[in-house]
Short mmCIF file of C-alpha atoms in Angstrom, two decimals:
data_model
loop_
_atom_site.label_atom_id
_atom_site.label_comp_id
_atom_site.label_asym_id
_atom_site.label_seq_id
_atom_site.Cartn_x
_atom_site.Cartn_y
_atom_site.Cartn_z
CA UNK A 1 46.32 -18.54 4.84
CA UNK A 2 47.81 -15.77 2.66
CA UNK A 3 46.74 -12.18 4.64
CA UNK A 4 44.52 -9.95 2.76
CA UNK A 5 47.40 -7.36 2.02
CA UNK A 6 49.36 -10.29 -0.11
CA UNK A 7 46.49 -10.58 -2.59
CA UNK A 8 44.50 -8.66 -4.55
CA UNK A 9 40.90 -8.61 -5.16
CA UNK A 10 39.93 -11.59 -7.86
CA UNK A 11 39.14 -9.15 -10.96
CA UNK A 12 40.10 -8.97 -14.23
CA UNK A 13 43.83 -7.78 -14.59
CA UNK A 14 42.31 -4.37 -16.41
CA UNK A 15 39.93 -3.63 -13.61
CA UNK A 16 40.14 -2.45 -10.21
CA UNK A 17 37.52 -4.10 -8.07
CA UNK A 18 35.31 -1.96 -6.53
CA UNK A 19 33.21 -2.33 -2.95
CA UNK A 20 30.04 -0.74 -1.92
CA UNK A 21 29.09 -0.66 1.92
CA UNK A 22 25.47 -0.17 3.23
CA UNK A 23 25.07 1.08 6.91
CA UNK A 24 22.13 0.62 9.03
CA UNK A 25 21.98 1.56 12.86
CA UNK A 26 23.89 3.91 15.99
CA UNK A 27 27.18 5.55 15.22
CA UNK A 28 29.36 2.55 16.33
CA UNK A 29 28.03 1.20 13.35
CA UNK A 30 28.98 4.13 11.07
CA UNK A 31 32.18 4.10 12.18
CA UNK A 32 32.98 0.15 11.89
CA UNK A 33 31.99 1.03 8.34
CA UNK A 34 35.05 3.20 7.93
CA UNK A 35 37.33 0.58 9.44
CA UNK A 36 35.54 -1.66 6.74
CA UNK A 37 36.26 0.80 3.88
CA UNK A 38 39.76 1.05 5.23
CA UNK A 39 40.34 -2.83 5.32
CA UNK A 40 39.03 -3.42 1.73
CA UNK A 41 41.14 -0.56 0.75
CA UNK A 42 44.03 -1.72 2.08
CA UNK A 43 43.36 -5.31 0.42
CA UNK A 44 43.18 -3.53 -2.95
CA UNK A 45 39.57 -2.60 -3.68
CA UNK A 46 38.41 1.00 -4.47
CA UNK A 47 34.85 2.50 -3.34
CA UNK A 48 32.35 2.11 -6.32
CA UNK A 49 30.66 5.23 -7.64
CA UNK A 50 28.07 7.01 -5.82
CA UNK A 51 24.62 5.28 -6.50
CA UNK A 52 26.05 2.15 -7.53
CA UNK A 53 23.42 0.54 -5.68
CA UNK A 54 24.57 -2.97 -6.11
CA UNK A 55 26.85 -2.83 -8.82
CA UNK A 56 30.05 -3.43 -7.34
CA UNK A 57 32.56 -6.43 -7.02
CA UNK A 58 31.73 -6.68 -3.15
CA UNK A 59 28.54 -5.49 -1.28
CA UNK A 60 28.63 -5.24 2.47
CA UNK A 61 25.70 -5.03 4.60
CA UNK A 62 26.87 -3.71 8.22
CA UNK A 63 23.60 -4.37 9.93
CA UNK A 64 21.57 -3.48 13.18
CA UNK A 65 19.70 -5.60 15.44
CA UNK A 66 17.72 -2.58 17.36
CA UNK A 67 15.91 -1.05 14.79
CA UNK A 68 12.50 -2.47 13.93
CA UNK A 69 12.03 -4.56 11.26
CA UNK A 70 16.38 -4.73 10.50
CA UNK A 71 15.79 -8.45 9.47
CA UNK A 72 12.86 -8.02 7.16
CA UNK A 73 14.98 -4.93 5.39
CA UNK A 74 18.02 -7.04 5.58
CA UNK A 75 17.10 -9.87 3.75
CA UNK A 76 14.72 -7.45 1.38
CA UNK A 77 17.89 -5.92 0.26
CA UNK A 78 19.43 -9.31 0.03
CA UNK A 79 17.00 -10.54 -2.43
CA UNK A 80 17.04 -7.36 -4.44
CA UNK A 81 20.69 -8.29 -5.11
CA UNK A 82 20.29 -12.03 -5.79
CA UNK A 83 19.57 -11.43 -9.66
CA UNK A 84 22.42 -9.19 -10.07
CA UNK A 85 25.08 -11.55 -8.33
CA UNK A 86 23.69 -14.17 -10.82
CA UNK A 87 24.55 -11.89 -13.54
CA UNK A 88 27.78 -10.71 -12.41
CA UNK A 89 30.38 -13.42 -12.26
CA UNK A 90 32.71 -12.91 -9.32
CA UNK A 91 30.33 -10.71 -7.42
CA UNK A 92 30.50 -11.32 -3.56
CA UNK A 93 27.99 -10.34 -0.98
CA UNK A 94 28.98 -10.01 2.93
CA UNK A 95 27.09 -9.27 5.79
CA UNK A 96 28.17 -8.11 9.41
CA UNK A 97 27.19 -5.84 12.60
CA UNK A 98 24.97 -6.92 15.32
CA UNK A 99 22.39 -8.59 13.22
CA UNK A 100 25.23 -10.97 11.58
CA UNK A 101 26.17 -11.68 15.46
CA UNK A 102 22.61 -12.54 16.57
CA UNK A 103 21.32 -14.77 13.46
CA UNK A 104 24.51 -16.21 12.33
CA UNK A 105 24.02 -19.32 10.57
CA UNK A 106 20.27 -18.10 9.67
CA UNK A 107 21.74 -15.68 7.14
CA UNK A 108 22.88 -18.19 4.69
CA UNK A 109 19.76 -20.60 4.91
CA UNK A 110 17.76 -17.88 4.30
CA UNK A 111 19.79 -16.01 1.75
CA UNK A 112 22.46 -18.77 0.01
CA UNK A 113 23.83 -16.52 -2.63
CA UNK A 114 25.50 -14.56 0.74
CA UNK A 115 29.27 -15.39 0.43
CA UNK A 116 30.09 -14.26 4.19
CA UNK A 117 28.72 -13.49 7.40
CA UNK A 118 30.99 -11.70 10.19
CA UNK A 119 30.26 -10.84 13.59
CA UNK A 120 30.88 -7.51 15.86
CA UNK A 121 33.87 -8.76 17.03
CA UNK A 122 35.87 -9.61 13.86
CA UNK A 123 35.60 -7.13 11.37
CA UNK A 124 39.04 -7.11 10.67
CA UNK A 125 38.65 -10.88 9.08
CA UNK A 126 36.42 -9.42 6.28
CA UNK A 127 38.98 -9.52 3.27
CA UNK A 128 40.66 -12.57 4.19
CA UNK A 129 36.85 -14.40 4.82
CA UNK A 130 36.08 -12.88 0.90
CA UNK A 131 39.39 -14.43 -0.32
CA UNK A 132 38.47 -18.13 1.63
CA UNK A 133 34.71 -17.92 0.20
CA UNK A 134 36.21 -17.24 -3.65
CA UNK A 135 38.71 -20.05 -2.98
CA UNK A 136 36.54 -22.58 -1.23
CA UNK A 137 33.22 -21.80 -3.63
CA UNK A 138 31.09 -21.66 -0.20
CA UNK A 139 29.88 -19.03 2.12
CA UNK A 140 32.48 -18.47 5.10
CA UNK A 141 30.56 -17.73 8.51
CA UNK A 142 32.63 -16.25 11.33
CA UNK A 143 31.41 -15.17 14.42
CA UNK A 144 33.81 -14.27 17.23
CA UNK A 145 32.26 -14.42 20.83
CA UNK A 146 34.91 -11.83 21.81
CA UNK A 147 36.98 -8.92 20.80
CA UNK A 148 39.84 -10.03 18.90
CA UNK A 149 41.57 -6.53 18.30
CA UNK A 150 40.52 -3.33 19.39
CA UNK A 151 38.48 -1.79 16.11
CA UNK A 152 40.93 1.38 15.99
CA UNK A 153 44.03 -1.04 15.52
CA UNK A 154 42.48 -1.35 11.80
CA UNK A 155 43.07 0.69 8.97
CA UNK A 156 40.36 3.44 7.96
CA UNK A 157 38.94 5.07 5.40
CA UNK A 158 37.21 7.99 7.16
CA UNK A 159 34.37 9.66 5.48
CA UNK A 160 35.50 13.34 6.59
CA UNK A 161 38.50 14.94 6.10
CA UNK A 162 37.70 17.94 8.95
CA UNK A 163 35.63 15.40 11.69
CA UNK A 164 36.30 12.11 12.81
CA UNK A 165 34.87 9.42 15.35
CA UNK A 166 37.54 8.05 17.76
CA UNK A 167 36.34 5.03 19.78
CA UNK A 168 37.26 5.15 23.55
CA UNK A 169 35.72 1.59 24.64
CA UNK A 170 33.60 -0.78 23.12
CA UNK A 171 30.20 -3.09 24.71
CA UNK A 172 28.17 -2.31 27.32
CA UNK A 173 28.08 -3.48 30.90
CA UNK A 174 24.44 -2.63 31.18
CA UNK A 175 21.55 -4.71 31.48
CA UNK A 176 18.78 -2.85 30.10
CA UNK A 177 15.69 -4.89 29.25
CA UNK A 178 14.63 -3.39 25.79
CA UNK A 179 18.44 -3.48 24.53
CA UNK A 180 20.25 -6.32 22.92
CA UNK A 181 23.30 -4.51 22.04
CA UNK A 182 25.37 -5.96 25.27
CA UNK A 183 24.61 -9.64 24.22
CA UNK A 184 25.91 -8.58 20.66
CA UNK A 185 28.71 -6.44 21.28
CA UNK A 186 29.98 -7.61 24.80
CA UNK A 187 31.08 -6.33 28.27
CA UNK A 188 32.90 -2.87 28.21
CA UNK A 189 36.15 -3.05 27.08
CA UNK A 190 38.39 0.38 27.55
CA UNK A 191 41.08 1.55 25.23
CA UNK A 192 44.15 2.77 26.96
CA UNK A 193 44.18 6.74 27.41
CA UNK A 194 47.69 6.75 25.57
CA UNK A 195 46.59 5.01 22.89
CA UNK A 196 43.14 7.40 22.61
CA UNK A 197 45.22 10.54 22.82
CA UNK A 198 47.66 8.96 20.01
CA UNK A 199 45.08 8.61 18.05
CA UNK A 200 43.49 12.14 18.35
CA UNK A 201 46.88 13.64 18.11
CA UNK A 202 47.49 11.77 14.75
CA UNK A 203 44.26 13.00 13.19
CA UNK A 204 44.96 16.30 14.09
CA UNK A 205 48.12 16.22 12.15
CA UNK A 206 46.21 14.84 9.06
CA UNK A 207 44.07 18.42 9.25
CA UNK A 208 41.07 16.72 11.42
CA UNK A 209 39.69 19.83 13.47
CA UNK A 210 36.71 17.99 15.27
CA UNK A 211 36.50 14.63 17.36
CA UNK A 212 33.80 12.71 18.46
CA UNK A 213 34.76 10.49 21.18
CA UNK A 214 32.73 7.08 20.99
CA UNK A 215 31.41 4.24 22.90
CA UNK A 216 28.18 2.63 23.46
CA UNK A 217 28.13 4.05 27.04
CA UNK A 218 30.94 6.43 27.09
CA UNK A 219 31.09 8.07 30.27
CA UNK A 220 31.58 4.67 31.93
CA UNK A 221 34.92 4.88 30.44
CA UNK A 222 37.48 3.86 33.43
CA UNK A 223 35.54 1.18 34.74
CA UNK A 224 37.90 -1.49 32.80
CA UNK A 225 40.90 0.27 34.25
CA UNK A 226 39.61 1.36 37.61
CA UNK A 227 39.28 4.87 37.27
CA UNK A 228 35.95 6.37 37.99
CA UNK A 229 37.07 9.77 36.54
CA UNK A 230 38.85 8.63 33.72
CA UNK A 231 36.63 10.41 31.18
CA UNK A 232 36.68 13.88 32.88
CA UNK A 233 40.61 13.32 32.48
CA UNK A 234 40.20 12.30 28.94
CA UNK A 235 38.01 15.18 28.14
CA UNK A 236 40.75 17.52 29.69
CA UNK A 237 43.20 15.74 28.06
CA UNK A 238 41.55 16.38 24.68
CA UNK A 239 41.36 20.07 25.33
CA UNK A 240 45.39 20.17 25.44
CA UNK A 241 45.63 18.95 22.02
CA UNK A 242 46.93 21.63 19.97
CA UNK A 243 44.92 22.20 16.60
CA UNK A 244 42.16 20.17 17.95
CA UNK A 245 38.88 23.08 17.93
CA UNK A 246 35.98 20.65 18.84
CA UNK A 247 35.59 17.68 20.77
CA UNK A 248 32.44 16.01 21.52
CA UNK A 249 31.06 12.86 22.89
CA UNK A 250 28.30 10.48 22.93
CA UNK A 251 26.28 8.77 24.51
CA UNK A 252 26.57 8.73 27.99
CA UNK A 253 24.22 7.24 30.58
CA UNK A 254 22.51 9.41 33.46
CA UNK A 255 24.06 6.57 35.89
CA UNK A 256 27.75 7.58 35.34
CA UNK A 257 27.15 11.35 34.62
CA UNK A 258 29.16 12.75 37.83
CA UNK A 259 30.00 16.56 38.70
CA UNK A 260 33.35 16.14 37.51
CA UNK A 261 32.42 15.32 33.66
CA UNK A 262 30.28 18.35 33.75
CA UNK A 263 33.11 20.38 35.35
CA UNK A 264 35.49 19.39 32.50
CA UNK A 265 33.16 19.95 30.42
CA UNK A 266 32.43 23.45 31.34
CA UNK A 267 36.29 24.21 31.76
CA UNK A 268 37.58 22.86 28.71
CA UNK A 269 37.17 25.43 26.07
CA UNK A 270 37.30 23.08 22.85
CA UNK A 271 34.57 20.68 24.80
CA UNK A 272 31.63 21.97 23.20
CA UNK A 273 28.34 23.14 24.64
CA UNK A 274 26.46 20.20 23.60
CA UNK A 275 25.11 17.12 25.41
CA UNK A 276 23.17 14.13 24.08
CA UNK A 277 21.71 12.35 27.42
CA UNK A 278 19.35 9.44 26.78
CA UNK A 279 16.13 9.73 29.02
CA UNK A 280 14.21 6.86 27.65
CA UNK A 281 11.19 7.58 29.84
CA UNK A 282 10.16 9.90 32.79
CA UNK A 283 8.24 7.42 34.71
CA UNK A 284 10.20 5.71 37.43
CA UNK A 285 8.06 2.74 37.52
CA UNK A 286 8.93 2.57 33.63
CA UNK A 287 12.47 3.12 34.03
CA UNK A 288 12.62 0.52 36.88
CA UNK A 289 10.79 -1.66 34.54
CA UNK A 290 13.61 -0.84 31.83
CA UNK A 291 16.38 -1.46 34.55
CA UNK A 292 17.65 1.91 34.34
CA UNK A 293 19.40 2.87 37.23
CA UNK A 294 18.48 6.27 37.30
CA UNK A 295 14.92 7.90 38.20
CA UNK A 296 13.27 10.95 36.99
CA UNK A 297 14.65 13.34 39.76
CA UNK A 298 18.20 12.25 39.14
CA UNK A 299 17.74 12.80 35.54
CA UNK A 300 16.56 16.32 36.01
CA UNK A 301 19.24 16.95 38.52
CA UNK A 302 21.87 16.21 36.08
CA UNK A 303 20.22 18.85 33.53
CA UNK A 304 20.28 21.87 35.93
CA UNK A 305 23.78 21.43 36.98
CA UNK A 306 24.69 21.18 32.97
CA UNK A 307 22.79 24.05 32.52
CA UNK A 308 23.99 26.16 35.73
CA UNK A 309 27.88 25.20 34.27
CA UNK A 310 27.07 25.66 30.71
CA UNK A 311 24.31 28.28 30.21
CA UNK A 312 24.03 27.68 26.18
CA UNK A 313 24.49 24.09 26.20
CA UNK A 314 21.99 22.32 23.75
CA UNK A 315 20.91 19.02 25.28
CA UNK A 316 19.27 16.19 23.35
CA UNK A 317 17.97 12.70 24.23
CA UNK A 318 16.31 9.33 23.22
CA UNK A 319 12.56 8.39 24.33
CA UNK A 320 10.82 5.10 24.01
CA UNK A 321 6.97 5.72 23.81
CA UNK A 322 4.84 2.33 24.92
CA UNK A 323 7.37 0.38 26.97
CA UNK A 324 5.54 -2.76 28.03
CA UNK A 325 2.88 -1.83 31.17
CA UNK A 326 3.42 2.12 30.51
CA UNK A 327 0.43 3.85 31.61
CA UNK A 328 -1.13 7.31 30.79
CA UNK A 329 0.33 8.39 34.09
CA UNK A 330 3.71 6.80 33.13
CA UNK A 331 3.46 8.86 29.93
CA UNK A 332 2.45 11.87 31.64
CA UNK A 333 5.80 11.79 33.74
CA UNK A 334 7.81 11.81 30.21
CA UNK A 335 5.92 14.72 28.87
CA UNK A 336 6.43 16.50 32.55
CA UNK A 337 10.46 15.76 32.16
CA UNK A 338 10.15 16.92 28.46
CA UNK A 339 8.72 20.40 29.48
CA UNK A 340 11.12 20.66 32.43
CA UNK A 341 14.59 20.14 30.26
CA UNK A 342 13.18 21.37 27.23
CA UNK A 343 15.48 19.35 25.25
CA UNK A 344 16.96 21.04 21.84
CA UNK A 345 16.07 17.78 19.96
CA UNK A 346 14.50 14.08 21.12
CA UNK A 347 14.99 11.33 18.87
CA UNK A 348 11.43 9.62 20.07
CA UNK A 349 10.92 5.43 19.43
CA UNK A 350 7.69 3.62 19.41
CA UNK A 351 8.59 0.40 21.71
CA UNK A 352 8.65 -2.56 19.51
CA UNK A 353 9.40 -6.26 20.44
CA UNK A 354 13.34 -7.21 20.11
CA UNK A 355 13.38 -11.08 19.92
CA UNK A 356 16.34 -12.01 22.95
CA UNK A 357 15.31 -8.92 24.96
CA UNK A 358 13.56 -9.47 28.35
CA UNK A 359 10.98 -6.61 27.62
CA UNK A 360 9.77 -8.70 24.55
CA UNK A 361 7.82 -11.05 26.92
CA UNK A 362 6.83 -8.84 29.23
CA UNK A 363 2.95 -9.03 30.03
CA UNK A 364 1.06 -5.86 29.59
CA UNK A 365 2.25 -4.88 26.18
CA UNK A 366 0.48 -1.47 24.98
CA UNK A 367 -1.71 -1.52 22.15
CA UNK A 368 -0.21 -0.29 18.82
CA UNK A 369 -3.08 2.27 18.74
CA UNK A 370 -2.19 3.82 21.81
CA UNK A 371 1.16 4.13 21.36
CA UNK A 372 1.07 5.59 18.10
CA UNK A 373 -1.11 8.41 19.70
CA UNK A 374 1.13 8.78 22.63
CA UNK A 375 4.10 9.09 20.10
CA UNK A 376 2.00 12.11 18.09
CA UNK A 377 1.71 13.59 21.38
CA UNK A 378 5.19 13.66 22.48
CA UNK A 379 6.11 14.51 19.01
CA UNK A 380 3.92 17.83 19.09
CA UNK A 381 5.30 18.80 22.06
CA UNK A 382 9.00 18.57 21.29
CA UNK A 383 8.29 20.23 18.17
CA UNK A 384 7.06 23.24 19.95
CA UNK A 385 9.66 23.03 22.51
CA UNK A 386 12.25 23.08 19.95
CA UNK A 387 10.99 25.68 17.47
CA UNK A 388 10.86 27.92 20.91
CA UNK A 389 14.46 27.01 21.65
CA UNK A 390 15.66 27.75 18.32
CA UNK A 391 13.94 31.30 17.89
CA UNK A 392 16.16 31.80 21.47
CA UNK A 393 19.05 31.98 18.78
CA UNK A 394 17.92 34.69 16.67
CA UNK A 395 20.09 37.63 16.63
CA UNK A 396 23.29 35.53 18.14
CA UNK A 397 26.54 35.67 16.22
CA UNK A 398 28.06 31.89 15.82
CA UNK A 399 31.11 30.47 14.49
CA UNK A 400 30.12 27.63 12.33
CA UNK A 401 32.00 24.75 11.16
CA UNK A 402 31.41 24.14 7.28
CA UNK A 403 29.62 20.60 6.99
CA UNK A 404 29.67 18.62 3.59
CA UNK A 405 26.55 17.16 2.78
CA UNK A 406 24.21 18.49 5.80
CA UNK A 407 22.03 20.43 3.74
CA UNK A 408 19.40 18.70 1.16
CA UNK A 409 18.95 21.74 -0.14
CA UNK A 410 21.95 23.97 -0.41
CA UNK A 411 22.45 23.75 -3.94
CA UNK A 412 18.83 24.84 -4.92
CA UNK A 413 18.78 27.62 -2.43
CA UNK A 414 22.68 28.94 -3.13
CA UNK A 415 23.38 28.15 0.32
CA UNK A 416 26.00 26.05 2.80
CA UNK A 417 25.51 24.46 5.98
CA UNK A 418 27.55 24.16 9.11
CA UNK A 419 27.54 23.59 12.73
CA UNK A 420 27.44 25.87 15.66
CA UNK A 421 29.55 24.71 18.79
CA UNK A 422 26.00 23.46 20.32
CA UNK A 423 25.67 21.40 17.06
CA UNK A 424 22.47 22.77 16.02
CA UNK A 425 22.54 22.86 11.94
CA UNK A 426 22.51 26.32 10.58
CA UNK A 427 22.08 27.23 6.74
CA UNK A 428 23.94 30.34 5.60
CA UNK A 429 24.20 32.46 2.39
CA UNK A 430 27.06 31.29 0.24
CA UNK A 431 29.84 33.93 0.57
CA UNK A 432 31.65 35.18 -2.42
CA UNK A 433 35.16 34.21 -0.79
CA UNK A 434 35.45 30.26 -1.63
CA UNK A 435 34.55 28.24 1.68
CA UNK A 436 35.23 24.45 2.43
CA UNK A 437 33.98 21.94 4.05
CA UNK A 438 36.09 21.93 7.74
CA UNK A 439 36.56 25.77 7.16
CA UNK A 440 34.88 28.33 10.14
CA UNK A 441 32.55 31.08 9.23
CA UNK A 442 31.00 33.77 11.40
CA UNK A 443 27.18 34.53 10.86
CA UNK A 444 24.70 36.06 12.60
CA UNK A 445 21.27 34.24 12.80
CA UNK A 446 18.18 35.75 11.49
CA UNK A 447 15.78 33.02 11.76
CA UNK A 448 14.47 29.77 13.36
CA UNK A 449 12.93 26.36 12.55
CA UNK A 450 11.88 23.46 14.72
CA UNK A 451 15.18 21.94 12.91
CA UNK A 452 17.79 24.46 12.07
CA UNK A 453 18.36 28.00 11.71
CA UNK A 454 18.86 30.41 9.18
CA UNK A 455 21.75 32.72 8.59
CA UNK A 456 20.41 35.08 5.56
CA UNK A 457 22.46 37.79 5.69
CA UNK A 458 26.23 38.11 4.52
CA UNK A 459 28.78 35.94 6.27
CA UNK A 460 30.67 38.41 9.00
CA UNK A 461 33.94 36.29 8.57
CA UNK A 462 35.64 33.48 7.08
CA UNK A 463 38.62 31.57 8.45
CA UNK A 464 40.59 28.78 6.13
CA UNK A 465 41.65 25.81 8.23
CA UNK A 466 43.87 23.31 8.05
CA UNK A 467 40.70 21.12 7.79
CA UNK A 468 39.76 22.67 4.75
CA UNK A 469 43.44 22.57 3.26
CA UNK A 470 42.93 18.59 3.92
CA UNK A 471 39.79 18.17 2.73
CA UNK A 472 40.81 20.09 -0.36
CA UNK A 473 43.51 17.82 -1.09
CA UNK A 474 41.77 14.32 -0.51
CA UNK A 475 38.76 15.67 -2.70
CA UNK A 476 41.50 15.98 -5.98
CA UNK A 477 43.23 12.54 -4.68
CA UNK A 478 39.63 11.01 -4.94
CA UNK A 479 39.35 12.43 -8.41
CA UNK A 480 42.27 11.63 -9.59
CA UNK A 481 41.77 8.08 -8.36
CA UNK A 482 38.66 8.09 -9.77
CA UNK A 483 40.21 9.20 -13.32
CA UNK A 484 42.60 6.12 -12.98
CA UNK A 485 39.99 3.02 -12.22
CA UNK A 486 37.88 4.71 -15.38
CA UNK A 487 40.68 4.13 -17.37
CA UNK A 488 41.01 0.72 -16.29
CA UNK A 489 44.39 0.73 -14.93
CA UNK A 490 45.72 -1.06 -11.85
CA UNK A 491 45.41 0.49 -8.36
CA UNK A 492 48.81 2.15 -7.30
CA UNK A 493 49.39 2.37 -3.82
CA UNK A 494 47.16 2.45 -0.77
CA UNK A 495 45.52 6.25 0.12
CA UNK A 496 46.35 7.65 3.43
CA UNK A 497 43.73 6.43 6.21
CA UNK A 498 41.57 9.59 5.88
CA UNK A 499 32.40 11.11 9.96
CA UNK A 500 28.54 12.67 11.24
CA UNK A 501 26.95 12.74 13.89
CA UNK A 502 23.69 11.08 14.79
CA UNK A 503 21.88 10.10 18.07
CA UNK A 504 22.65 6.40 19.22
CA UNK A 505 20.87 3.61 18.35
CA UNK A 506 17.86 4.19 21.19
CA UNK A 507 19.92 1.93 23.83
CA UNK A 508 22.08 4.06 25.53
#
């Protein structure tokens, strides 16, 4: 079969083929979508205009199997695209990600207008499968059972010029009873440290100033290569990368969170004072039923050690409410941990059955109305704590990395937004001097809300950065490329490979 780079997309000679990617789920899926975009652009496609809503030559769904009603959402969206596809000759639809890995042939049975179904282990095959579906005029379903190539070897179209995900491992060796991810992404496979650092250095050379190390269980890194301190060594090595201003990582597991990692965080200046540490439950009984290999005392001990070593660290978490068998006493233990840990934020989830997981068939499923009531109590408590913790930031002078697309009301309020070192979102007054995403501004916090901070006074300082330069250059290239597409001219060359931070998918 001809390789993807040897063929141009099958479109009118005067029109460049467009693509749209819709991403659901965790950071892994977000990063995989950057790979998919890179692959498609390498094959000659260009991104459809913002808000295309299915008006593209190729629409790719990168799915999640963890979130509630993920399958209903997918089939609803596929159904809405069916008439568009029928009226648009040559349009193709592809479905990948965790739900594709799980459901396989079910997708084309329920939605026979889908052209390609691919899994989590073979995202690199997408352009070839699209071409094969076009030539053979039938759906292509190809699900690899194990990783074919580490995703970071694939071309990438990164969403940000100043911040980037860097995968250090894929897969997970845990057996949490509520989680289907290990079955879909396989056992943990670690990248070689040299390959990771080479990617980090290449990104910095392109202008990236913030890197987030990414893994399903990021601090278990080293288990596949036989080095229990490999993750702390990796953090310290990133600290020696000249030009790299900020290093983050997500999501760790309390079981593998060792003292050497805390020391590396505290002693490496560019490792940010931020930690996302999934709790899931504060009850030892529930943690055991979840097969979480730590207990409340161990979890709180980690939090205490982190706070002692990094006093200004902002700690966030994931919590599941209403796991099968959870009693009122169990739930009170979760509230106790929330009060003790004083999380900056908590990503809270109501338990819902996931087909294929042990928890889905457990007895003593908690009634929906009980789960809802507990969830509301937890959210109310955490909102109160988040607000109190944010109020402690008022009066502090912070360096913000200017963000892109983080402040939904920035245009109306004439503000810009940025991330503090501890990853808190800060909206600040727009200065007279031009600032670009990736630049750094110094501000004084004047107001706190539960989920953001305000710096209403004048900006105290602006530092233009190489990251800002890179973003400005990329935006100019994007405008020029869009102009070429609108003129109907063929695409000339492939742009150089050019991220966002959220919580995990609730399964870490």
